[in-house]
Short mmCIF file of C-alpha atoms in Angstrom, two decimals:
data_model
loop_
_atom_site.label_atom_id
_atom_site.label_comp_id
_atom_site.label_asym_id
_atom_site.label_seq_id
_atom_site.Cartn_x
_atom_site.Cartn_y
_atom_site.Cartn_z
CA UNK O 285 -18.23 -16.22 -8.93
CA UNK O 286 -18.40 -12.19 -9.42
CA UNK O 287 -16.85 -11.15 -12.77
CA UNK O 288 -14.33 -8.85 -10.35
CA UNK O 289 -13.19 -11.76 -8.12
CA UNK O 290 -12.89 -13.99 -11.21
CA UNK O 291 -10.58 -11.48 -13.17
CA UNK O 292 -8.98 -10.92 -10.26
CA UNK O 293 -8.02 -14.87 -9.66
CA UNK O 294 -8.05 -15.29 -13.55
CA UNK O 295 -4.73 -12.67 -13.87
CA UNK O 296 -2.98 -13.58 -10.42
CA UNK O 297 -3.20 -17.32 -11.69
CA UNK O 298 -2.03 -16.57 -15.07
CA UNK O 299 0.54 -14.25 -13.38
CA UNK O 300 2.12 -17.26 -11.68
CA UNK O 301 2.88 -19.23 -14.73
CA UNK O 302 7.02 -19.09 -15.01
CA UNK O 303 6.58 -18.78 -19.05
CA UNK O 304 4.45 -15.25 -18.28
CA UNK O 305 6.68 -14.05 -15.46
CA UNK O 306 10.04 -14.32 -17.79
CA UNK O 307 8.68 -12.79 -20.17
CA UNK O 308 7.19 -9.69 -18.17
CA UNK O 309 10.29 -9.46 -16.83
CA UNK O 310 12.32 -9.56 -19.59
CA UNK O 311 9.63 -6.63 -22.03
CA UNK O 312 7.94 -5.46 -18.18
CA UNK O 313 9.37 -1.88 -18.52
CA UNK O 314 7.96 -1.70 -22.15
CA UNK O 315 5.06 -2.57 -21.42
CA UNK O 316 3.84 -0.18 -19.16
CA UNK O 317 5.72 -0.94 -15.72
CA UNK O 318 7.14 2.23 -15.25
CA UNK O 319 3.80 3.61 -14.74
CA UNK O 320 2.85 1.79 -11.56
CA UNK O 321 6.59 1.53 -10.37
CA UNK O 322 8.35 5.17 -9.86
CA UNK O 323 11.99 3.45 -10.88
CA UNK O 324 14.25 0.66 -10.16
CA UNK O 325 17.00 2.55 -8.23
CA UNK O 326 16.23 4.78 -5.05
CA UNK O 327 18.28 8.40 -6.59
CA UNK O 328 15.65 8.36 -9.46
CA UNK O 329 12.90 7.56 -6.82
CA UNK O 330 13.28 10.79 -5.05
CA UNK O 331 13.28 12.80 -7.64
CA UNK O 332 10.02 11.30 -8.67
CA UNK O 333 9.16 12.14 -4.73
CA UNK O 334 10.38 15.33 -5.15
CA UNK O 335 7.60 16.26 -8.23
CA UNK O 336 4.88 15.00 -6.24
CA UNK O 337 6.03 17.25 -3.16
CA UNK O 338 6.08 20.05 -5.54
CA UNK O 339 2.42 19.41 -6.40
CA UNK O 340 1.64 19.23 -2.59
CA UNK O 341 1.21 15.74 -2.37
CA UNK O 342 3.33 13.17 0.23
CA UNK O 343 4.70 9.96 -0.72
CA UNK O 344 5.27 6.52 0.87
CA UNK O 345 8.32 5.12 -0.32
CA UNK O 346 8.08 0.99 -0.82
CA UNK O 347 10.95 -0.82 -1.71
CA UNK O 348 9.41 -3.90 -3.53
CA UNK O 349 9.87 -7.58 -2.86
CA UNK O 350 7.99 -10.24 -0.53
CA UNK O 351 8.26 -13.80 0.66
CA UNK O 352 12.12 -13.40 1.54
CA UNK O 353 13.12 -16.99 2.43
CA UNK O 354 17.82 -15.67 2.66
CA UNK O 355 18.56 -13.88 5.75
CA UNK O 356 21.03 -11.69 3.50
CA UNK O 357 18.17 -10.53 1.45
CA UNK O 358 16.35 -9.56 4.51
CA UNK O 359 18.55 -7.85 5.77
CA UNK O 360 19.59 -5.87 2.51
CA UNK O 361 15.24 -5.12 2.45
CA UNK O 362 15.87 -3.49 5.84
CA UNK O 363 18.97 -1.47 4.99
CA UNK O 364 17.13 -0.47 1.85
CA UNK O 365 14.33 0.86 4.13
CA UNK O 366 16.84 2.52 6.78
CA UNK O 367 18.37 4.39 3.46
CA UNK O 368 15.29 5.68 2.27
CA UNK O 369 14.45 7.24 5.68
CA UNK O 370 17.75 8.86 6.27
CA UNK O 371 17.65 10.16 2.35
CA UNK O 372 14.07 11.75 3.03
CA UNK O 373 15.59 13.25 5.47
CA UNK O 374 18.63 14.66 4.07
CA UNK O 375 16.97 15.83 1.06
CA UNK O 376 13.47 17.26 3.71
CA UNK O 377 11.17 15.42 2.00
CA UNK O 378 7.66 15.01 2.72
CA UNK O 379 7.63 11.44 2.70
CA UNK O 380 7.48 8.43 4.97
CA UNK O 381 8.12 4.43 4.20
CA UNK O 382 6.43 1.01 4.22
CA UNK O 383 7.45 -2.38 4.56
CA UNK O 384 6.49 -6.04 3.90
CA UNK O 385 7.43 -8.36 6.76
CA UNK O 386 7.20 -11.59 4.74
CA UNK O 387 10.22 -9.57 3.22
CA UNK O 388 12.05 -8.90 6.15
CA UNK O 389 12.19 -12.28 7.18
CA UNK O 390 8.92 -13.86 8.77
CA UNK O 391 8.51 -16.89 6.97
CA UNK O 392 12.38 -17.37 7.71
CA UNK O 393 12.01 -16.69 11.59
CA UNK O 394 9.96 -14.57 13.20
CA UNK O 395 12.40 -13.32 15.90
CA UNK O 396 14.88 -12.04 13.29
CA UNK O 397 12.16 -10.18 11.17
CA UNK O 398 11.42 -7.72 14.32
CA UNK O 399 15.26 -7.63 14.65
CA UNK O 400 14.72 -6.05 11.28
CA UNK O 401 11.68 -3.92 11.75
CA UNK O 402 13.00 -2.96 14.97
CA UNK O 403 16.15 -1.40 12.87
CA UNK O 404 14.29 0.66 10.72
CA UNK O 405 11.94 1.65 13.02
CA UNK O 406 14.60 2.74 15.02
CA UNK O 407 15.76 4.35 12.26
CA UNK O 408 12.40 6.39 12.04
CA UNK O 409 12.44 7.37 15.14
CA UNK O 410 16.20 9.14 14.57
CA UNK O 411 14.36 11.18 11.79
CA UNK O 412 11.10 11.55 13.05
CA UNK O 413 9.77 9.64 10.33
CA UNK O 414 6.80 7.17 9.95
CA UNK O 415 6.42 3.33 8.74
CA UNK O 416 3.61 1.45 7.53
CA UNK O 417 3.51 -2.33 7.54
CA UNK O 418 1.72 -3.30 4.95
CA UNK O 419 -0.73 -5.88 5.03
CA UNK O 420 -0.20 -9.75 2.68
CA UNK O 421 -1.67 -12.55 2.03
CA UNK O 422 -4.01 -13.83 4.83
CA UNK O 423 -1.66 -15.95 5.42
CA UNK O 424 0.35 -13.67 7.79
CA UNK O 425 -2.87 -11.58 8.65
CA UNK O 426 -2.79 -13.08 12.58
CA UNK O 427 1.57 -12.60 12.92
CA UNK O 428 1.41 -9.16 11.13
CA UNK O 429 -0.98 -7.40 13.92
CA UNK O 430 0.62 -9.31 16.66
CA UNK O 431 3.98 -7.93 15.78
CA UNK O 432 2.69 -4.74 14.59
CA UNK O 433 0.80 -3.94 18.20
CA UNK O 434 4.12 -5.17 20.02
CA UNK O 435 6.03 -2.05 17.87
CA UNK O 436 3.31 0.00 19.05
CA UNK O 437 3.68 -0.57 22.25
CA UNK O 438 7.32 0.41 21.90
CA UNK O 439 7.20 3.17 19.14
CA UNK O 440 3.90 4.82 19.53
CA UNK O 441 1.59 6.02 16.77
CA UNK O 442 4.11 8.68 15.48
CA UNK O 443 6.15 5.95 14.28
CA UNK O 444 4.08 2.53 13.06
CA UNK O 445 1.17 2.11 11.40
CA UNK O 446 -0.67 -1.13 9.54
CA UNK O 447 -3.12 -1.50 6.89
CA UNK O 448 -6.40 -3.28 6.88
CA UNK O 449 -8.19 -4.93 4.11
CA UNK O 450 -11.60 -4.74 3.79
CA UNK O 451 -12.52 -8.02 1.33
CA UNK O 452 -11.54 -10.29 4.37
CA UNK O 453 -14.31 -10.51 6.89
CA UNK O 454 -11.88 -11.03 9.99
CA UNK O 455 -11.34 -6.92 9.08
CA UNK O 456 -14.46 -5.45 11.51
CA UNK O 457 -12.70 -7.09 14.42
CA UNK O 458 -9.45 -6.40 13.21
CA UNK O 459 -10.05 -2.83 13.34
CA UNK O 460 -12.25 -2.61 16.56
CA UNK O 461 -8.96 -3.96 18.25
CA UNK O 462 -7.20 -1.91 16.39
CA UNK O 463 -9.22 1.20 16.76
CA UNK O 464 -9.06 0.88 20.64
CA UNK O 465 -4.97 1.38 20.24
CA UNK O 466 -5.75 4.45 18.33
CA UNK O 467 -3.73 2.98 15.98
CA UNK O 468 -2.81 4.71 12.38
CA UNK O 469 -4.59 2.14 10.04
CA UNK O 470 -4.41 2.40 6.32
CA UNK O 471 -7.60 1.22 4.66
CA UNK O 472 -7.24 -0.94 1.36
CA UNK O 473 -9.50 -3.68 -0.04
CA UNK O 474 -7.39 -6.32 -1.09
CA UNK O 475 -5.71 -7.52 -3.70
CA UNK O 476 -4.49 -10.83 -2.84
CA UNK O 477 -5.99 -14.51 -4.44
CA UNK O 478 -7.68 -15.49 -1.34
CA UNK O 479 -10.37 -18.05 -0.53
CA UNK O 480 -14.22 -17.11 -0.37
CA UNK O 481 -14.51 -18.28 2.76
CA UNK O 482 -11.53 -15.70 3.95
CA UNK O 483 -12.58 -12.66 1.83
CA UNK O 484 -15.60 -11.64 0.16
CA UNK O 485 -15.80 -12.38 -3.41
CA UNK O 486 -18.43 -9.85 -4.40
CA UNK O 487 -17.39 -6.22 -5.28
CA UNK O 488 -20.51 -4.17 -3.58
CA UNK O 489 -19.74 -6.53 -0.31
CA UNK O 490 -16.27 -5.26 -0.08
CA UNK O 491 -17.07 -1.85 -0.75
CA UNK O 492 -19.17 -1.75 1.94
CA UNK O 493 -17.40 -3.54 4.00
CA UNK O 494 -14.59 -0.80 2.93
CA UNK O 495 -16.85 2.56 3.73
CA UNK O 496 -17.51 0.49 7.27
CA UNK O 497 -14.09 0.33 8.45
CA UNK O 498 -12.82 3.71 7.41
CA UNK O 499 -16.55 5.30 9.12
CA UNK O 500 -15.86 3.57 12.75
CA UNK O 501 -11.93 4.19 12.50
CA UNK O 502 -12.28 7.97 12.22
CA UNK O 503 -15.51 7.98 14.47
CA UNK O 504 -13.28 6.57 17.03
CA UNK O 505 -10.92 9.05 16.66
CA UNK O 506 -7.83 7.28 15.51
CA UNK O 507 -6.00 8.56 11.97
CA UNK O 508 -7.35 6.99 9.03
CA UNK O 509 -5.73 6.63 5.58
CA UNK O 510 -8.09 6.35 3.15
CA UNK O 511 -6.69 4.37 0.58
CA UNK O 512 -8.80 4.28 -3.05
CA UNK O 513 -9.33 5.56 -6.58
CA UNK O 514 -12.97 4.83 -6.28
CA UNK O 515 -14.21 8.52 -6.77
CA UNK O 516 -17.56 7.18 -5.18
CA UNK O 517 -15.85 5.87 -2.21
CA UNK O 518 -14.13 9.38 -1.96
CA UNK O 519 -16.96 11.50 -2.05
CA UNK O 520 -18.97 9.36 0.43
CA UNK O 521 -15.59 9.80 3.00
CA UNK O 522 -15.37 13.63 2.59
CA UNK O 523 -19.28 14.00 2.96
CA UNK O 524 -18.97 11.69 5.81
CA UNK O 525 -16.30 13.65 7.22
CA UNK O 526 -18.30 17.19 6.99
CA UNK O 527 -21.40 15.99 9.14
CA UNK O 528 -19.76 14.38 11.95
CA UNK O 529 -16.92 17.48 11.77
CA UNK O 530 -14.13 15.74 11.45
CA UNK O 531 -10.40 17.67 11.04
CA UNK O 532 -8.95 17.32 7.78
CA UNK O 533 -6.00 16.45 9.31
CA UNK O 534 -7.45 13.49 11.39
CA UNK O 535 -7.46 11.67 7.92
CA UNK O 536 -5.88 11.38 4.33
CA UNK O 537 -6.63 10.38 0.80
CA UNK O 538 -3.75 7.56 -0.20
CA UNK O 539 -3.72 6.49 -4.34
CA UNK O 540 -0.98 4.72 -6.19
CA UNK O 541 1.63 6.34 -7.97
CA UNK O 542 0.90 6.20 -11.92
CA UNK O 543 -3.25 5.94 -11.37
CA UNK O 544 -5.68 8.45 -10.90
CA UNK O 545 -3.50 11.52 -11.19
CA UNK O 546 -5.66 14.20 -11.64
CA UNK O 547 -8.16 13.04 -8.95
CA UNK O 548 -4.82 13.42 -6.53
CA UNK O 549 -4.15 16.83 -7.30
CA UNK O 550 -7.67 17.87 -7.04
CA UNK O 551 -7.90 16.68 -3.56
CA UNK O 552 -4.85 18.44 -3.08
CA UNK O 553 -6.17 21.83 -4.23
CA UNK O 554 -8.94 21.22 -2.45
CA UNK O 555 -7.61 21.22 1.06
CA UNK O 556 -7.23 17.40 1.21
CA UNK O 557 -3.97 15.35 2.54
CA UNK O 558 -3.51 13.12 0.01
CA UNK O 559 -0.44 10.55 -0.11
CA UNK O 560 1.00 8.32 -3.47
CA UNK O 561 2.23 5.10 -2.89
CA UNK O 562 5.56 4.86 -4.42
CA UNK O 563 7.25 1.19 -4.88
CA UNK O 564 10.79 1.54 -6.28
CA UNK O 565 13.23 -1.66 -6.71
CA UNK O 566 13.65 -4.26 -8.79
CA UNK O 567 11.10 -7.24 -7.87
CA UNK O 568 8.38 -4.79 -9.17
CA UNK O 569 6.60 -8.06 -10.48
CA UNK O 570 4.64 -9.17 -7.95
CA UNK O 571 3.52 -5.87 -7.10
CA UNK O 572 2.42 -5.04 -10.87
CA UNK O 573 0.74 -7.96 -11.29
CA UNK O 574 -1.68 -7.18 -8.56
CA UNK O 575 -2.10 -3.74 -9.96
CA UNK O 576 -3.05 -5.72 -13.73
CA UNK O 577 -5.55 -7.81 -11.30
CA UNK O 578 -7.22 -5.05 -9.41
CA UNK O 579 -8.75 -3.12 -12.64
CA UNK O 580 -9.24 -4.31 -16.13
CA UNK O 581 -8.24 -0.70 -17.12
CA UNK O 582 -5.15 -1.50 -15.87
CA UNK O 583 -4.99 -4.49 -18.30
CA UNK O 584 -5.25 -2.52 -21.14
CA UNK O 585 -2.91 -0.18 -20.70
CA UNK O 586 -0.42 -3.23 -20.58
CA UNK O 587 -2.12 -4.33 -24.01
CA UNK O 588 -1.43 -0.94 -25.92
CA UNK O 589 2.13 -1.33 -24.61
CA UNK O 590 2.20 -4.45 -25.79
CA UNK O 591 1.17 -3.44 -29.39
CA UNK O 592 3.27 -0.38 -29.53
CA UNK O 593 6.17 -2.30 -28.85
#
């Protein structure tokens, strides 16, 4: 196994021990949380969406939490999401919102998570706002493009878009279908424990894999976010983008909030869209534990937290 797909598995396994979630939970905040995850409450949230808009870059509010087996918690995820499109609104932000359906029911019943999706996206289209479904576990791959192309249908492309990850090798014909909707498709690689025979488990394979699907997405004319630190990866997009003359605002740049800062705000200055990612709630664990398993810098950080405290 690749040392990248082993520390990956290595800190998602160790993240589901019980003994290590209780006791990020209890020190998380300490230990470096509040870098990856903008705060707990939604108020303080858009005021952290407000700085970024200052600096000229847009946000994607995520209220966290997944694998929602209570219909009431469901159904508080959605009204969490409605809220956060009618306060962008309200307070003209340049912001939009993303979802998890596992959260808004699917494992529950898949009929009452579009009920769900269908409120917010109703929602968005009240204030001319955007969602993105995000993508899981492959798990829910096959149920999360079937519902997503039956809100397209209904919604258009103003309104929903998905995300594609490039370690799984179903991806290519993912996004050919995908790309023939014109669909808005936001381009990650994965950070999920999945299977080699689902995803690759080498690195170079899934960054080329990556630099594929975001090449024939915008070739084909469709919006493409381009969602990476990987300075490389950027470069090779915007050079890309130059010899096959293709609008800046056919595409964006989307990073996490709390990671690679300055490379945001460069992009920025230099002409680019470029979009943070900005969870907010309180089941941030999940979320930061994928963050710990997608860079060993990220590890780190958490240490010297750990040994400040």
């Amino acid at each position: 196994m690749a040392w990248d797909a082993f520390f990956r598995s290595a800190v998602l396994t160790a993240a589901g021990n019980p003994a290590v979630r209780a006791f990020f939970e209890k020190y998380g905040m300490r230990l470096g949380v509040a870098r990856f995850v903008a705060a707990e409450a939604l108020e303080e949230t858009l005021e952290a969406v407000l700085r970024l808009n200052r600096q000229g870059l847009m946000a994607t509010l995520d209220y966290l939490g997944e694998s929602v087996t209570d219909r009431a918690l469901a159904v508080d995820a959605a009204d969490q999401a409605i809220l956060a499109l009618r306060r962008i609104a309200e307070r003209q932000l340049v912001s939009n919102v993303s979802v998890k359906l596992t959260q808004l029911g699917l494992a529950i019943d898949p009929a009452f998570c579009e009920a769900q999706l269908s409120r917010i996206l109703d929602e968005a289209a009240r204030t001319e706002n955007f969602v993105r479904i995000d993508m899981e576990d492959s798990s829910v791959t096959q149920p999360t493009i079937d519902l997503f192309a039956k809100m397209l249908a209904r919604y258009g492309t103003a309104r929903v878009g998905l995300v594609l990850q490039s370690y799984l090798y179903r991806s290519e014909a993912d996004r050919a279908r995908l790309g023939a909707l014109r669909a808005n498709v936001r381009i990650v690689k994965g950070a999920y424990k999945e299977p080699k025979d689902v995803a690759f488990p080498h690195k170079k394979d899934v960054d080329d894999n990556y630099l594929r699907l975001v090449e024939a997405h915008m070739l084909q004319g469709a919006y493409t976010a381009v969602a990476t630190h990987d300075e490389r990866i950027v470069d090779k997009v915007i050079a890309f983008a130059r010899e096959r003359g293709i609008d800046r605002e056919r595409f964006e740049f989307q990073m996490l909030y709390g990671i690679s800062s300055s490379l945001q705000l460069r992009l920025a200055r230099d002409g680019y869209r470029v979009r943070v990612y900005t969870p907010f709630g309180e089941a941030w664990y999940p979320y930061f534990t994928r963050r710990i398993a997608e860079r060993p810098a990220n590890l780190w950080f958490v240490a010297k937290g750990l040994f400040r405290s």
